[in-house]
Tab-separated table of C-alpha atoms in Angstrom:
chain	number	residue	atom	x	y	z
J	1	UNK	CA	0.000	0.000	0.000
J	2	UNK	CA	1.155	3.716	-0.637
J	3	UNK	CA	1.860	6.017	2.163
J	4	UNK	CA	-1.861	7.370	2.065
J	5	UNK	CA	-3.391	3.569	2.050
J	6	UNK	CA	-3.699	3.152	-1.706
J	7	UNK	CA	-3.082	0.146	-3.505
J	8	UNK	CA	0.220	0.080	-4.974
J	9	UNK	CA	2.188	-1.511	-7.875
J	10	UNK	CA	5.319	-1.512	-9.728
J	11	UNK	CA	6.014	-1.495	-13.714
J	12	UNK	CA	8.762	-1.253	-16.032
J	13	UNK	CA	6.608	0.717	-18.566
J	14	UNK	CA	3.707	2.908	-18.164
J	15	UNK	CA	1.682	4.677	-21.122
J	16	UNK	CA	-0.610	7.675	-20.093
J	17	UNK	CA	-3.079	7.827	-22.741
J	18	UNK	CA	-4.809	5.429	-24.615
J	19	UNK	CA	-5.366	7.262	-28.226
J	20	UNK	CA	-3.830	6.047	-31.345
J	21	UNK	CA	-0.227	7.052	-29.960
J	22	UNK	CA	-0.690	4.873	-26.581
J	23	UNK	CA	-2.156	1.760	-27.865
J	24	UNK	CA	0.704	2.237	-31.063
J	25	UNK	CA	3.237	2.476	-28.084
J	26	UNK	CA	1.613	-0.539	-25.915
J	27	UNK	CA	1.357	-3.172	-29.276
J	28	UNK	CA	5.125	-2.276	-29.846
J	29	UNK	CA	6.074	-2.189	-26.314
J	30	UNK	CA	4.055	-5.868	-25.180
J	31	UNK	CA	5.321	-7.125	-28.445
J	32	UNK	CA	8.941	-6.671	-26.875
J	33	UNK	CA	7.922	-7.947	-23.877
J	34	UNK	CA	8.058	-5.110	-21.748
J	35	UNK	CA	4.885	-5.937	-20.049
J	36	UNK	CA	3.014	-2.563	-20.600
J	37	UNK	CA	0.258	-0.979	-18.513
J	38	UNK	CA	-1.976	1.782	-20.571
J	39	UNK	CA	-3.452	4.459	-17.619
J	40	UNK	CA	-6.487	5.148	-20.355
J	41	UNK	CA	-7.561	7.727	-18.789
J	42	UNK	CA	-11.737	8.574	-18.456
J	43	UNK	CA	-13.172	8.194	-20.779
J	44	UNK	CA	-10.135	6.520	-22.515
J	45	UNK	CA	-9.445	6.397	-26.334
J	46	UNK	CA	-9.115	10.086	-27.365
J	47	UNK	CA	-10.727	11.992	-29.816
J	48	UNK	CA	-11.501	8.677	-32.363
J	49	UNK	CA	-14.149	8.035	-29.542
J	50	UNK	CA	-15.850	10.762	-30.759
J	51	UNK	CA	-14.995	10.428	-34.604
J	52	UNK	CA	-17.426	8.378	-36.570
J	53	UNK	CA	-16.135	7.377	-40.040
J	54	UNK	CA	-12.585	7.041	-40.679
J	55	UNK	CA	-11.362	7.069	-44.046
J	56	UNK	CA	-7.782	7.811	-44.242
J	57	UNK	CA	-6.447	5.130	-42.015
J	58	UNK	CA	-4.429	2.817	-43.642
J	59	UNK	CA	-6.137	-1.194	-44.265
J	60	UNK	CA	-9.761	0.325	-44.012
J	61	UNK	CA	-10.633	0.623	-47.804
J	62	UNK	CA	-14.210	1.072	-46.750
J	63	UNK	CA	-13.650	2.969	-43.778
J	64	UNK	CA	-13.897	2.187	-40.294
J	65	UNK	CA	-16.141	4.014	-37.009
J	66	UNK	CA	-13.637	5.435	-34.897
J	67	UNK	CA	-14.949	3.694	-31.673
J	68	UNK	CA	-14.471	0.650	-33.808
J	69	UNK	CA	-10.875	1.306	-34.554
J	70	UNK	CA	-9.940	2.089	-31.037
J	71	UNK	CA	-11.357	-1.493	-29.827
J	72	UNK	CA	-9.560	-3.182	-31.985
J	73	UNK	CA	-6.353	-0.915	-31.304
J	74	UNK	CA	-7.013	-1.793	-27.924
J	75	UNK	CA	-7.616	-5.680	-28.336
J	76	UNK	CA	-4.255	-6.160	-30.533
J	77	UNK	CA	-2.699	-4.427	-27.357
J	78	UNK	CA	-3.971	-6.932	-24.825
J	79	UNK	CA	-3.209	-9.767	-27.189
J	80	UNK	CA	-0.046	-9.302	-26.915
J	81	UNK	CA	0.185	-8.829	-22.766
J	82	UNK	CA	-0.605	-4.841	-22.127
J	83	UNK	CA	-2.244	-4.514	-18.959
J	84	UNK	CA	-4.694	-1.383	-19.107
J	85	UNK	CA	-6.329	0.342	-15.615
J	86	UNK	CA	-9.170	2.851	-16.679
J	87	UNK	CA	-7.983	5.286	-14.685
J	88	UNK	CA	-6.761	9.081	-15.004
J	89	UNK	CA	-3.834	10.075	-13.401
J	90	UNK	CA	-3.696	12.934	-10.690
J	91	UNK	CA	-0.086	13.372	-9.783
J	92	UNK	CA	3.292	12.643	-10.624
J	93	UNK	CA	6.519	12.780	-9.259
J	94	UNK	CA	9.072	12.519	-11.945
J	95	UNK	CA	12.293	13.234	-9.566
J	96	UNK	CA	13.753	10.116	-8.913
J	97	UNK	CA	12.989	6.325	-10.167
J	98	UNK	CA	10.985	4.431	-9.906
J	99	UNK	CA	8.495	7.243	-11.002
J	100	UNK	CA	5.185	8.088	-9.890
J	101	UNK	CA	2.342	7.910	-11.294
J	102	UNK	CA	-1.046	8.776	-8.699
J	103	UNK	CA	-4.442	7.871	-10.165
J	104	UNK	CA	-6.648	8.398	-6.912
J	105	UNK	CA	-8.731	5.669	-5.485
J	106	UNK	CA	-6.955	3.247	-8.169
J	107	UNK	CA	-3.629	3.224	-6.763
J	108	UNK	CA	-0.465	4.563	-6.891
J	109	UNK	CA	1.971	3.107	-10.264
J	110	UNK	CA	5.617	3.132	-10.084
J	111	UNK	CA	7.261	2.691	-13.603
J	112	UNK	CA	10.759	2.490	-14.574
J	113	UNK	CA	9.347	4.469	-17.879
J	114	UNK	CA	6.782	6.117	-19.031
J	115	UNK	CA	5.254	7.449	-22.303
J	116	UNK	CA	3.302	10.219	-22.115
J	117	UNK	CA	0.352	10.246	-24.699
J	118	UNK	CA	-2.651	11.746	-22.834
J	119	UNK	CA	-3.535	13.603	-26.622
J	120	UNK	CA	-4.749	17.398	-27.043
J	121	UNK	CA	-8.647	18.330	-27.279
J	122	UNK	CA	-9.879	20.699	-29.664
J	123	UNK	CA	-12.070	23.732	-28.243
J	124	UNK	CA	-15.301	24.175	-28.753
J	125	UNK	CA	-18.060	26.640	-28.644
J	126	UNK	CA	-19.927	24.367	-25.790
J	127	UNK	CA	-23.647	24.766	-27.400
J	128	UNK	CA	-25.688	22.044	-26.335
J	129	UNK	CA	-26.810	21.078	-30.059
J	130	UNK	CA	-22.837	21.461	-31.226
J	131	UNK	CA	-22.308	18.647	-28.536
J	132	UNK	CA	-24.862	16.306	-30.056
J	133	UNK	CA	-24.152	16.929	-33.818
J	134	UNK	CA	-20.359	15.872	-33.390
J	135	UNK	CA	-19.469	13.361	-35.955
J	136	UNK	CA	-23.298	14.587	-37.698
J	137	UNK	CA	-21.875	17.624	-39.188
J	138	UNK	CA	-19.968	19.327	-36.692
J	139	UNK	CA	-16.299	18.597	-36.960
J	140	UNK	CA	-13.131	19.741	-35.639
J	141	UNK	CA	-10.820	18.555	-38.329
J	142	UNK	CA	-11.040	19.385	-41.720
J	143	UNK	CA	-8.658	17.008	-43.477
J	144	UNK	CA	-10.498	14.145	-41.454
J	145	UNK	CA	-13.871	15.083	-42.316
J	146	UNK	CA	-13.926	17.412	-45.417
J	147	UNK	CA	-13.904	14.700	-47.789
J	148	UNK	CA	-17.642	13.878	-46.679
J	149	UNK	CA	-19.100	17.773	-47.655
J	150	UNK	CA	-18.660	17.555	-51.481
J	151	UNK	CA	-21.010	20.072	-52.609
J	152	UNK	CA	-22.412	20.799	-49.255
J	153	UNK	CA	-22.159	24.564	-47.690
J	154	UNK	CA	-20.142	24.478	-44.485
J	155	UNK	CA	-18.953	27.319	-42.130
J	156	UNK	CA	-15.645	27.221	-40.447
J	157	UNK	CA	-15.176	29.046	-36.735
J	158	UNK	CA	-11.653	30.983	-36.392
J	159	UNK	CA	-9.710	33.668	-38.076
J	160	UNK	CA	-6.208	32.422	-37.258
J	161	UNK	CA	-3.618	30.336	-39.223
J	162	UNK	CA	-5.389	26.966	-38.629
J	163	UNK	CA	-8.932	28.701	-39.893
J	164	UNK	CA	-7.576	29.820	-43.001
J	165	UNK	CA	-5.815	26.692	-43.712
J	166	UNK	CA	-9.274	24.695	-42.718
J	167	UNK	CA	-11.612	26.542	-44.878
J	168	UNK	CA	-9.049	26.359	-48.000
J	169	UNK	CA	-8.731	22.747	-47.743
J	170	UNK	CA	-12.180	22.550	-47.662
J	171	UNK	CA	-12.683	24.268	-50.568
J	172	UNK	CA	-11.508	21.161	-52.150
J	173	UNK	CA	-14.758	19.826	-51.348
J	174	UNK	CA	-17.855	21.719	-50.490
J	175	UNK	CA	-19.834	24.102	-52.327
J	176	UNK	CA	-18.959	27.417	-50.254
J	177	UNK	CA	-17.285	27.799	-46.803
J	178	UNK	CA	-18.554	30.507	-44.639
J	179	UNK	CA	-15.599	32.046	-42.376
J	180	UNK	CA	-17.709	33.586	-39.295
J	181	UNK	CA	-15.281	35.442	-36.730
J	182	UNK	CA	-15.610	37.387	-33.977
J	183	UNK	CA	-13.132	40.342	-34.582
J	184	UNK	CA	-13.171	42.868	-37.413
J	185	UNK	CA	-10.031	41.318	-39.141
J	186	UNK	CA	-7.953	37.990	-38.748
J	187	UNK	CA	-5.478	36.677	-37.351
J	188	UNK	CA	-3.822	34.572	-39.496
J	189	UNK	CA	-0.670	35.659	-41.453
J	190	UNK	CA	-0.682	37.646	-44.653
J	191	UNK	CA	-0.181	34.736	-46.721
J	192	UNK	CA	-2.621	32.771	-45.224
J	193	UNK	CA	-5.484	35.735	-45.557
J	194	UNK	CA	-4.615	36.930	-49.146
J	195	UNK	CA	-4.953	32.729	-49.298
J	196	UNK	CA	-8.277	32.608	-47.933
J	197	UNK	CA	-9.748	35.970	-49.473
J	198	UNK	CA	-8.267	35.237	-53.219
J	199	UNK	CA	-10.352	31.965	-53.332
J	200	UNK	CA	-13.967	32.415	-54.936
J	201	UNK	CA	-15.554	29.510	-52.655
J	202	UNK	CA	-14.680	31.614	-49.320
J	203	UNK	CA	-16.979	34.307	-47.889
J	204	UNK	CA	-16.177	35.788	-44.791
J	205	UNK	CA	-18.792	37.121	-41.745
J	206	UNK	CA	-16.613	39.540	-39.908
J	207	UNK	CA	-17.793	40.435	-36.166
J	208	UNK	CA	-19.900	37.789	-35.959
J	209	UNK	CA	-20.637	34.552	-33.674
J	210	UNK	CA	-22.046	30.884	-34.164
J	211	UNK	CA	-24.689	30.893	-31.475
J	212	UNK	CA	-26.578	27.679	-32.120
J	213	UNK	CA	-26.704	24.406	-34.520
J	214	UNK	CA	-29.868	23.241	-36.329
J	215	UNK	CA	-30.490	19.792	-36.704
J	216	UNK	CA	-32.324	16.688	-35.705
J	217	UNK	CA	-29.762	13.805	-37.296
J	218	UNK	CA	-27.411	16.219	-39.161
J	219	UNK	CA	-26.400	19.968	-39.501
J	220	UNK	CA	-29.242	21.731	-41.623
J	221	UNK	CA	-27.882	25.088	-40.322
J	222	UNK	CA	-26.193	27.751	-38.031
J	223	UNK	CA	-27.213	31.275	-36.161
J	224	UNK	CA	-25.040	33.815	-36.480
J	225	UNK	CA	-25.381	37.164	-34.468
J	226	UNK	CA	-23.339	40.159	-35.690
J	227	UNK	CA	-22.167	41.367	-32.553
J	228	UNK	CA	-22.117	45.074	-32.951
J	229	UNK	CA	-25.715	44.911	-34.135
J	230	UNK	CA	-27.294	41.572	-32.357
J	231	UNK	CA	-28.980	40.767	-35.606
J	232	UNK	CA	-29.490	37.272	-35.447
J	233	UNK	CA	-29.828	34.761	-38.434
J	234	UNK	CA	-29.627	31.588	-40.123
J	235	UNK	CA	-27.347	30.249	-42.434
J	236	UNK	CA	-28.096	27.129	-44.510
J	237	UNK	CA	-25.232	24.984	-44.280
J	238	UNK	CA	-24.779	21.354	-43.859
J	239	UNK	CA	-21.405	21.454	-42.044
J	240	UNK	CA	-19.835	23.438	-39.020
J	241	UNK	CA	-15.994	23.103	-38.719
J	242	UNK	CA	-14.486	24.595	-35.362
J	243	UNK	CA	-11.184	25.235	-35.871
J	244	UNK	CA	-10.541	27.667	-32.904
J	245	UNK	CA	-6.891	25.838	-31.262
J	246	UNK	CA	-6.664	22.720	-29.382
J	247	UNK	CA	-5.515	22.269	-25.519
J	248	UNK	CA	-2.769	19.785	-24.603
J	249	UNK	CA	-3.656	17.488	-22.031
J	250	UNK	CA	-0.689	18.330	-19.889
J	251	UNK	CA	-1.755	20.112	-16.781
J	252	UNK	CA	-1.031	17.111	-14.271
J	253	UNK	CA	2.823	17.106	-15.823
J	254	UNK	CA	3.342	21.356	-15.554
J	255	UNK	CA	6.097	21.573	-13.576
J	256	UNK	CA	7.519	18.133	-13.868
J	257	UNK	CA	8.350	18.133	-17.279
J	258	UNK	CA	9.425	21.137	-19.871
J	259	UNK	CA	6.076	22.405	-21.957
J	260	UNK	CA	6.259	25.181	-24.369
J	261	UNK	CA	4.336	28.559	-24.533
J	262	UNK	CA	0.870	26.573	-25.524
J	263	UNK	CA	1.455	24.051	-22.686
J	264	UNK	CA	2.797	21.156	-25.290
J	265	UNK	CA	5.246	19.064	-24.244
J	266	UNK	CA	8.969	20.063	-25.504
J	267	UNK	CA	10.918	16.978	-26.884
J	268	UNK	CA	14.522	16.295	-28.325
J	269	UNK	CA	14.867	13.656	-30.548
J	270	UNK	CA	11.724	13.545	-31.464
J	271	UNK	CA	9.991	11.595	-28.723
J	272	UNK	CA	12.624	12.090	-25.583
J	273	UNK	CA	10.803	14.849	-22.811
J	274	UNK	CA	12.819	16.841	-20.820
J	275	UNK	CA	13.259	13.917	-17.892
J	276	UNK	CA	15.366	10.874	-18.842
J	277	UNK	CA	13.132	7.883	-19.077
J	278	UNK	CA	10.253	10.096	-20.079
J	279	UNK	CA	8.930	10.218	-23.672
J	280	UNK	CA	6.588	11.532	-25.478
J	281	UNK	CA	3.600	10.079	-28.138
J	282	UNK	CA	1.322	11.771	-30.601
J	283	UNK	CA	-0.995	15.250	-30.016
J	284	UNK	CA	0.526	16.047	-26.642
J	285	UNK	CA	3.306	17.381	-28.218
J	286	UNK	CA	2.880	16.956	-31.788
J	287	UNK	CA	0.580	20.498	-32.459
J	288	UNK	CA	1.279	20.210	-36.255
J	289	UNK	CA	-0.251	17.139	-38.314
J	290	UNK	CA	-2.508	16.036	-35.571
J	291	UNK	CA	-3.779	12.835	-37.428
J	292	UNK	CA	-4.604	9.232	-36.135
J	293	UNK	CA	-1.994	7.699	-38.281
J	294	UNK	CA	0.704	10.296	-37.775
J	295	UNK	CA	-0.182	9.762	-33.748
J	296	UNK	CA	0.162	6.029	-34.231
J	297	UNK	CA	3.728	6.314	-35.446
J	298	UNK	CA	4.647	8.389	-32.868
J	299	UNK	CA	3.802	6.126	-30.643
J	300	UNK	CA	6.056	3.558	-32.450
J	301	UNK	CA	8.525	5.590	-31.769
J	302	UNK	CA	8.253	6.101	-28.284
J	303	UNK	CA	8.035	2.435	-27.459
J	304	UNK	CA	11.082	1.448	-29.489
J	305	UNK	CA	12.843	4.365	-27.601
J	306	UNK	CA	11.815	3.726	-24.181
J	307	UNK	CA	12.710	-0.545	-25.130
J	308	UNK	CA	16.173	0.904	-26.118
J	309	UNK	CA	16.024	3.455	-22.703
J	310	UNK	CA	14.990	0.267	-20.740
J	311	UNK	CA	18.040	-2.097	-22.016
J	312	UNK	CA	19.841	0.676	-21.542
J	313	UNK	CA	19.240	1.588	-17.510
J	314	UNK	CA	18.390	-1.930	-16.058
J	315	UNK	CA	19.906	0.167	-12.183
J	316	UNK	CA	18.625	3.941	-13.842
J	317	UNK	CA	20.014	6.680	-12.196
J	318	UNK	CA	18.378	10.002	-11.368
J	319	UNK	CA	18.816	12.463	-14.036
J	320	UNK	CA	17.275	15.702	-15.227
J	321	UNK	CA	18.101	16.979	-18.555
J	322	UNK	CA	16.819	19.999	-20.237
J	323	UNK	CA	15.262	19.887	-23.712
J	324	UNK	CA	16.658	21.975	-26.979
């Protein structure tokens, strides 16, 4: 038992996280037979959970429901020996080795190693009928999504970098994209807006807000107020893309290991953190490409590191490096 009466074990690997980049890591890792144990966090399996079809993951040629892909993620993972507790964790103490790892009323874990791939969640406008249309219409990633809008009207939330680059890709696809931001001008870069405003398909509703989602089954529409007026009204559209930043799930590791200015985990060599023995997996520090399949082989990479970090410190010693 721990020192406050909690159950208590001891592993040579533990993954936080059990999106495409943790279950990656914990087939790769069990496959070595390292003996893995995914903390999945609650609810576990990342964004996919909420993602329903997937079409640009490789050996699907028809697709595949991104619960569905998770599950079986998950099952090739215990095939091979990965333990998982659905559990979040708390509270760390990355200091000295074994590490620590507290998730609550399930126990205290103590790994030699650990791979951090607890994901980042893209922000939302929290409107109850956003919330049920997710996956019906309402999506927070174009290139996973925009292929299923051909010829369909859509309006995309944001005026920064990521907006521009949304609503241009999307282009590709739908009809017309409807840019509806809050300020009088945007934040993206020059390039990005003369982009955005030099492409006939874009139309852009400056001052503006998304204040509610129409639909029974699917998005048949948005309302829009223009703030300096409060003028409400609705636009037909069949699609609603938010693409307003994502948040890092890192808060439980601030302090204990480096993050940068948007709270994302800082690595060297592409999956090493700023402790020894610590690495890093997939959209917790990956703010870029954010894809299941990109996530996925991060977390490849992680596990073959931390195997390599694991033969290499059978007696580890203490050590603190910073990352570059």
């Amino acid at each position: 038992m721990s020192s406050e009466g909690m159950p208590s074990r001891h592993v040579r690997l533990a993954i936080v996280g059990s999106g495409p980049a943790g279950l990656t890591a914990a087939i790769y890792a069990s496959r070595a037979n390292i003996a893995p144990l995914v903390i999945s966090g609650v609810p576990s399996g990342g964004q996919l959970m909420i993602t329903t079809d997937v079409e640009n993951y490789p050996g699907f040629p028809e697709g595949i429901q991104g619960p569905e892909l998770i599950v079986k993620m998950r099952e090739q993972a215990a095939r091979f020996g990965t333990e998982f507790l659905d559990s979040t964790v708390r509270n760390v103490d990355l200091t000295h080795h074994p590490f620590m790892l507290d998730t609550g009323l399930t126990g205290v874990v103590h790994a030699d190693c650990v791979i951090v791939a607890t994901g980042a969640n893209a922000r939302w406008l929290e409107l109850a009928n956003e919330q049920r249309l997710r996956g019906h219409g309402v999506s927070a990633c174009a290139t996973c999504d925009g292929f299923f809008f051909k010829g369909k009207d859509v309006v995309t939330v944001g005026g920064g970098d990521s907006a521009m680059e949304e609503a241009t890709f999307l282009t590709k696809f739908a009809n017309s994209v409807t840019v509806v931001h809050r300020r009088p001008d945007l934040r993206a870069s020059r390039i990005m807006q003369d982009r955005a405003r030099q492409n006939h398909k874009i139309r852009f509703r400056f001052d503006t807000e998304v204040t509610d989602v129409l639909g029974a089954d699917s998005v048949t529409g948005v309302v829009v107020r223009h703030l300096p007026s409060g003028k409400e009204e609705t636009l037909e559209v069949q699609g609603l893309f938010l693409a307003i930043g994502h948040d890092p799930a890192t808060e439980v590791f601030r302090g204990a290991l480096d993050l940068d200015e948007k709270g994302y985990l800082q690595t060297t060599d592409i999956t090493r953190t700023s402790v020894d023995g610590v690495f890093a997996a997939g959209d917790v520090y990956d703010h870029r490409y954010r894809q299941a399949v990109s996530a996925a082989g991060l977390g490849c990479m992680a596990a073959l590191d931390a195997e390599k970090w694991l033969t290499e410190h059978s007696a580890p010693t203490p050590g603190r490096r910073g990352a570059h």
